[in-house]
Each structure stands twice: as structure tokens, then as C-alpha cells.
Short mmCIF file of C-alpha atoms in Angstrom, two decimals:
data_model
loop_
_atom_site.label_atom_id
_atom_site.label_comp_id
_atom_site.label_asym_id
_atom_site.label_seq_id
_atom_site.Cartn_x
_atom_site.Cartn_y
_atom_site.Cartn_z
CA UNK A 1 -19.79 5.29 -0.76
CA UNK A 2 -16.24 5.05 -1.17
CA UNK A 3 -14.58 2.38 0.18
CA UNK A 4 -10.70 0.51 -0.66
CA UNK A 5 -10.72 -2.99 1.37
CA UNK A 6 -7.54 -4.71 1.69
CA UNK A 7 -7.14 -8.41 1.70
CA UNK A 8 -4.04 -11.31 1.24
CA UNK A 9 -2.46 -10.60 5.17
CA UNK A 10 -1.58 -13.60 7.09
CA UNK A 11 0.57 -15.73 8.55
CA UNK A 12 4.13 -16.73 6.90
CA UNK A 13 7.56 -17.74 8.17
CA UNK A 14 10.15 -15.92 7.46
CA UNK A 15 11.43 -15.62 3.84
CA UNK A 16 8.49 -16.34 2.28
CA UNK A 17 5.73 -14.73 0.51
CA UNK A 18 2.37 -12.45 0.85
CA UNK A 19 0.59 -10.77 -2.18
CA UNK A 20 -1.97 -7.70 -0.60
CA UNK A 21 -4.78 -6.79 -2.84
CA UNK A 22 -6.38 -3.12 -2.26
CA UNK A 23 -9.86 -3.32 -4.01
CA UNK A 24 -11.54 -0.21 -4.58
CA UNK A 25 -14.95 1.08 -5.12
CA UNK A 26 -17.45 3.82 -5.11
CA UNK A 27 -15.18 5.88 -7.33
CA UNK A 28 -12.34 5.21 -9.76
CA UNK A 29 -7.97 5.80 -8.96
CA UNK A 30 -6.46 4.67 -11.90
CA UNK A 31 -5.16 8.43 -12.21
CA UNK A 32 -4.49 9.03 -8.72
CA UNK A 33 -1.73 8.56 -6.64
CA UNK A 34 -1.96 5.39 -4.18
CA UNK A 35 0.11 4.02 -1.67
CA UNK A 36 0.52 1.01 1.26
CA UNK A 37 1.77 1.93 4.55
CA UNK A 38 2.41 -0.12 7.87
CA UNK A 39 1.63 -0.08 11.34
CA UNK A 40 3.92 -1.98 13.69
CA UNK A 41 2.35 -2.42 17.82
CA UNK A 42 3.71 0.52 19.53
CA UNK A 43 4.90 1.98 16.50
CA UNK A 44 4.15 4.99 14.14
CA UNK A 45 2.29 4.48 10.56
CA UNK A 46 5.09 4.29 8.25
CA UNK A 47 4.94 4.90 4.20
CA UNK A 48 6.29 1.73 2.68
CA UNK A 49 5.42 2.23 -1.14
CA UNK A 50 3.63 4.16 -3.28
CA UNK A 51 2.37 4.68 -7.20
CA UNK A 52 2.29 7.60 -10.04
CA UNK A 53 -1.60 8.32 -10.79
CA UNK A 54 -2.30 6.77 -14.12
CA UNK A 55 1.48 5.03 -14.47
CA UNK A 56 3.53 2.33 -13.28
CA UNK A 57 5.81 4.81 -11.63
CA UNK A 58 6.74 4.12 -7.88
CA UNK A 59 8.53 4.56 -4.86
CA UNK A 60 9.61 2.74 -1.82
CA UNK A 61 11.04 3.12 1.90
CA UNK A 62 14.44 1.58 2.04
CA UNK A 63 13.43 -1.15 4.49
CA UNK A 64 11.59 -2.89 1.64
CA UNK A 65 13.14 -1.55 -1.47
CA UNK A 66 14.57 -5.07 -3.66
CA UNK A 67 11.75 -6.95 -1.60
CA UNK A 68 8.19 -5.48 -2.31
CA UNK A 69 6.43 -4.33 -5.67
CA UNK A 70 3.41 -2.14 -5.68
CA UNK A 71 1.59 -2.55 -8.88
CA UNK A 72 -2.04 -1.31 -10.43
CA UNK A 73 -4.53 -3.17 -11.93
CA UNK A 74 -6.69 -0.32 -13.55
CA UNK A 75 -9.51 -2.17 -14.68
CA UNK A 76 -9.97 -3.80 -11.71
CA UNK A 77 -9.40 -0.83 -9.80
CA UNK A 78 -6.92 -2.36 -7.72
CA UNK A 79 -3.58 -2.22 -6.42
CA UNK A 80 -1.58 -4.22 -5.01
CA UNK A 81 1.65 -5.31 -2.95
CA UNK A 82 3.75 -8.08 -3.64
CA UNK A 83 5.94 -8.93 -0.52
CA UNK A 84 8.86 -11.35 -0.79
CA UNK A 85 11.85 -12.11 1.22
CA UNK A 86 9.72 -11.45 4.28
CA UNK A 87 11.35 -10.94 7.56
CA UNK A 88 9.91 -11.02 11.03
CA UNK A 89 10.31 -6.84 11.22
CA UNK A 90 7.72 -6.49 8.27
CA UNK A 91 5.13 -7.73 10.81
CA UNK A 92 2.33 -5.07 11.01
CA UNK A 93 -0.90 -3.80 9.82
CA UNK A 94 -0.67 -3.09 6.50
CA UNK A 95 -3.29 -0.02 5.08
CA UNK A 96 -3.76 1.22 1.35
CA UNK A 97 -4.72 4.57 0.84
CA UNK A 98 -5.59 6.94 -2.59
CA UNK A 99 -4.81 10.36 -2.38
CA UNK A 100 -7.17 12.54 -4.53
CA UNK A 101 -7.00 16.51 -2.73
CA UNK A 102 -5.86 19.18 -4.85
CA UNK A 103 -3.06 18.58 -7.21
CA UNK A 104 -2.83 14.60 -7.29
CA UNK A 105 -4.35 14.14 -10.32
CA UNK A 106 -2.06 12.19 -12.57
CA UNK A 107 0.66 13.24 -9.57
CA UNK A 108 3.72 11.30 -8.31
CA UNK A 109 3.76 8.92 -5.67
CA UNK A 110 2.68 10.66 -2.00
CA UNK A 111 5.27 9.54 0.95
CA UNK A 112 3.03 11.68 3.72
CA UNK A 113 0.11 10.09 4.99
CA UNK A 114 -1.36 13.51 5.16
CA UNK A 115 -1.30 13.61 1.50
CA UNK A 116 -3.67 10.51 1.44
CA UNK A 117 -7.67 11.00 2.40
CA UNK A 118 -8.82 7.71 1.92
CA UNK A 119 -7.65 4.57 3.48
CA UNK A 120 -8.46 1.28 3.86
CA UNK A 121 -9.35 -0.56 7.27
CA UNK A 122 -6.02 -2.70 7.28
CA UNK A 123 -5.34 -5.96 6.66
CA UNK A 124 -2.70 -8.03 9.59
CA UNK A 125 0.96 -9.20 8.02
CA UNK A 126 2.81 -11.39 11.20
CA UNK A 127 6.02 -13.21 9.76
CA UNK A 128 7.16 -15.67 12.11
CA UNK A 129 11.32 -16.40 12.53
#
């Protein structure tokens, strides 16, 4: 069974810091694309960054670029998010997800959420002002 579990949310004023940890299992990423995306209450999903299959390649939405890092840990099969300069609008449910459909082997970073077809069950991020 395949399964990514995210962990690291909490609670943290603003300015400070959260790492999130997306642990997979069942099967192996390292060359797939993965990515963390948000969801605000009352809002949309939203992409928020994402990494190159098998490289340390990324991209990010504009509201965190300069303040979060995605990074892979391949032998661990895990990748994670490190969130500084936090602000009070970063508070959400944050997801990981792999995408591994036709093409994304060894592919760029995915933006869509569409492009992802496994996802983790969320993990809650609330910064306080």
C-alpha cells in the first residue's frame, strides 16, 4: 500500500519557523516529481512548491518564494519543506503529493494538482500574529 504521511505542522507565531517532513512508503519517488500544496478554510488547494524527479531542481509560488525550501532526502524517501519567515497568511493545511502518471519520470516540477495522484492526508500549519 502506498502511502506519503506528513508530519512537523503546528503552532508558531509569526516569523518563526516549521520544518514539514513527507515520509513515503509502499513504493519509491526519488525519480519522480513531488510537490507541497496548501489549503486555507474557505479557500482553494493552492501549489506552493515543488521538485525535479531524481534532482534538486524546484519551483515555488511567489507567496513563499525567499521563505520556503523544498528539499529530498532519497534514501529516506522523504521530502520535505522548510518554512521560515512565517506569516499569519501561510496558515493552512499543508498536503505532499508524488506525481508518477505518464511522462513524470525523471520530469520537472508539476504546478497542477491534477498532475499529482498521490497525496498525503495533510498535516495543520496555524501562525499566530
Amino acid at each position: 500500500q502506498v502511502q506519503l504521511v506528513e508530519s512537523g505542522g503546528g503552532l508558531v507565531h509569526a516569523g518563526g519557523s516549521l520544518r514539514l517532513s513527507c515520509a513515503a512508503s509502499g513504493r519509491t519517488f526519488s525519480s519522480y516529481p513531488m510537490g507541497w500544496f496548501r489549503q486555507a478554510p474557505g479557500k482553494e488547494r493552492e501549489f506552493v512548491a515543488g521538485i525535479r524527479g531524481g534532482s534538486s531542481s524546484t519551483t515555488y509560488a511567489d507567496s513563499v518564494k525567499g521563505r520556503f525550501t523544498i528539499s529530498r532526502d532519497n534514501a529516506k524517501n522523504t521530502v520535505l519543506l522548510q518554512m521560515n519567515s512565517l506569516k499569519p497568511e501561510d496558515t493552512a493545511v499543508y498536503y505532499c503529493a508524488a506525481a508518477t502518471g505518464p511522462g513524470a519520470l525523471w520530469g520537472a516540477p508539476r504546478m497542477g494538482q491534477s498532475e499529482y495522484n498521490y497525496w498525503g492526508q495533510g498535516t495543520q500549519v496555524t501562525v499566530s500574529s
